């Protein structure tokens, strides 16, 4: 799905059936792709995802519908930022960063201060890097320091280095 991003015409043909996939990751990526490509014709297929069992998919639906020009209530994203589920928290931040509304910066900074006690230290750092990436999208370039620091993580935390390389790329 992501590989078709540069070809919205091709994406529009294939992404619709992915919005109903059994895998929440596929639904998430499909909805994000609809939003990034602004495929207005698929907005009706995205709308039911606002009630998806996965909060990450709900966040992607908010993004897609907003980008397609629909009036959508973005307030659930704040609750998602406070989640102790690292996937939900990171994806809510991604959506806020992609939406590009600078007023979301304070919510993301608030989220950085919310503990996730049931999450490993490495996974917590990965989420913090994703929150920093969202802040960078919103114009806070100084957050790059958190990403650059991860490049020097010890070998047993190679996931951090890989993620930092991906974000910087």
C-alpha positions as CSV (number, residue, x, y, z in Angstrom):
1,X,0.0,0.0,0.0
2,X,2.7,2.4,1.0
3,X,4.7,1.7,-2.2
4,X,1.7,2.8,-4.3
5,X,1.7,6.2,-2.5
6,X,3.5,8.0,-5.4
7,X,0.8,6.6,-7.7
8,X,-2.6,7.9,-6.4
9,X,-4.3,6.5,-9.4
10,X,-3.1,3.0,-8.8
11,X,-3.6,3.4,-5.0
12,X,-7.2,4.4,-5.5
13,X,-7.9,1.2,-7.4
14,X,-6.4,-1.2,-4.8
15,X,-6.6,0.5,-1.4
16,X,-10.4,0.3,-1.0
17,X,-10.5,-3.4,-0.2
18,X,-7.7,-3.0,2.3
19,X,-9.9,-0.7,4.4
20,X,-11.9,-3.8,5.4
21,X,-9.0,-6.2,6.0
22,X,-9.0,-8.4,9.1
23,X,-5.6,-7.1,10.1
24,X,-5.7,-3.8,11.9
25,X,-2.2,-2.8,10.6
26,X,-3.5,-3.1,7.0
27,X,-6.6,-1.0,7.8
28,X,-4.4,1.6,9.5
29,X,-2.0,1.9,6.6
30,X,-4.8,1.9,4.1
31,X,-6.6,4.7,5.8
32,X,-3.4,6.7,6.2
33,X,-2.8,6.2,2.4
34,X,-6.3,7.5,1.6
35,X,-5.6,10.6,3.6
36,X,-2.1,11.2,2.2
37,X,-3.3,10.9,-1.3
38,X,-6.6,12.7,-0.5
39,X,-8.7,10.1,-2.3
40,X,-12.0,11.7,-1.6
41,X,-13.9,9.0,-3.5
42,X,-13.0,6.5,-0.8
43,X,-14.0,8.6,2.2
44,X,-17.4,6.7,2.5
45,X,-15.4,3.5,3.0
46,X,-13.2,5.1,5.6
47,X,-16.0,6.6,7.7
48,X,-17.0,3.2,9.4
49,X,-13.4,3.0,10.6
50,X,-14.1,5.9,13.1
51,X,-15.8,3.1,15.1
52,X,-13.1,0.4,14.5
53,X,-12.2,-1.8,17.4
54,X,-8.6,-0.5,17.1
55,X,-7.9,3.0,18.3
56,X,-5.0,3.2,15.9
57,X,-7.4,2.6,13.0
58,X,-9.8,5.2,14.4
59,X,-6.9,7.7,14.5
60,X,-6.0,6.9,10.8
61,X,-9.7,7.4,9.9
62,X,-9.8,10.8,11.6
63,X,-6.7,11.7,9.5
64,X,-8.0,10.4,6.2
65,X,-11.4,12.0,6.5
66,X,-9.9,15.3,7.6
67,X,-7.5,15.3,4.6
68,X,-10.5,14.5,2.4
69,X,-12.3,17.6,3.5
70,X,-14.8,16.0,6.0
71,X,-15.7,17.6,9.3
72,X,-14.4,15.2,11.8
73,X,-14.0,15.5,15.6
74,X,-10.3,15.2,16.4
75,X,-10.7,15.2,20.2
76,X,-10.4,11.4,20.6
77,X,-6.7,11.8,19.5
78,X,-6.0,13.5,22.9
79,X,-7.3,10.5,24.8
80,X,-5.2,8.2,22.6
81,X,-2.1,10.2,23.4
82,X,-2.6,9.4,27.0
83,X,-2.9,5.7,26.3
84,X,-0.6,3.2,28.0
85,X,-0.7,1.2,24.8
86,X,2.5,2.2,22.9
87,X,1.0,1.5,19.5
88,X,-2.0,3.7,20.1
89,X,0.0,6.5,21.6
90,X,2.6,6.6,18.8
91,X,-0.1,6.4,16.1
92,X,-2.1,9.2,17.6
93,X,1.0,11.4,17.6
94,X,1.8,10.4,14.0
95,X,-1.7,11.5,12.9
96,X,-1.4,14.8,14.8
97,X,2.0,15.4,13.2
98,X,0.6,14.6,9.7
99,X,-2.3,16.9,10.2
100,X,0.1,19.7,10.7
101,X,-1.8,21.7,13.3
102,X,0.8,23.4,15.5
103,X,-1.7,23.6,18.4
104,X,-1.2,19.8,18.8
105,X,2.4,20.4,20.1
106,X,1.3,20.9,23.7
107,X,-0.8,17.7,23.6
108,X,2.2,15.8,22.3
109,X,4.5,17.3,24.9
110,X,1.9,16.4,27.6
111,X,2.0,12.8,26.2
112,X,5.7,12.6,26.6
113,X,5.3,13.2,30.3
114,X,2.7,10.4,30.7
115,X,4.3,7.2,32.1
116,X,3.8,3.8,30.5
117,X,4.7,1.5,33.4
118,X,3.9,-1.7,31.6
119,X,6.1,-1.0,28.7
120,X,9.8,-1.9,28.5
121,X,12.4,0.8,28.6
122,X,13.4,0.3,25.0
123,X,9.8,0.3,23.8
124,X,9.2,3.5,25.8
125,X,12.1,5.2,24.2
126,X,10.8,4.2,20.8
127,X,7.5,5.8,21.5
128,X,9.2,8.9,22.8
129,X,11.1,9.0,19.5
130,X,7.9,8.8,17.5
131,X,6.4,11.6,19.6
132,X,9.6,13.6,18.9
133,X,9.1,12.9,15.2
134,X,5.5,14.2,15.4
135,X,6.9,17.4,17.0
136,X,9.4,17.7,14.2
137,X,6.6,17.5,11.7
138,X,4.9,20.4,13.5
139,X,8.1,22.5,13.2
140,X,10.0,21.8,16.4
141,X,13.3,21.1,14.8
142,X,15.1,21.0,18.2
143,X,13.5,17.6,18.8
144,X,15.9,16.1,16.3
145,X,18.4,15.9,19.2
146,X,16.4,13.1,20.7
147,X,16.5,11.2,17.4
148,X,20.2,11.8,16.9
149,X,21.0,10.6,20.4
150,X,19.3,7.2,19.6
151,X,22.0,6.7,16.9
152,X,24.4,6.0,19.8
153,X,22.3,3.4,21.6
154,X,24.1,0.2,22.7
155,X,24.0,-2.8,20.3
156,X,21.3,-4.6,22.4
157,X,19.0,-1.7,21.5
158,X,19.5,-1.9,17.8
159,X,15.8,-1.2,17.2
160,X,16.4,2.3,18.5
161,X,19.2,2.9,16.0
162,X,17.1,1.5,13.1
163,X,14.1,3.7,14.1
164,X,16.3,6.8,14.4
165,X,17.8,6.1,10.9
166,X,14.2,5.7,9.5
167,X,13.0,8.9,11.1
168,X,16.0,10.9,10.0
169,X,15.7,9.5,6.5
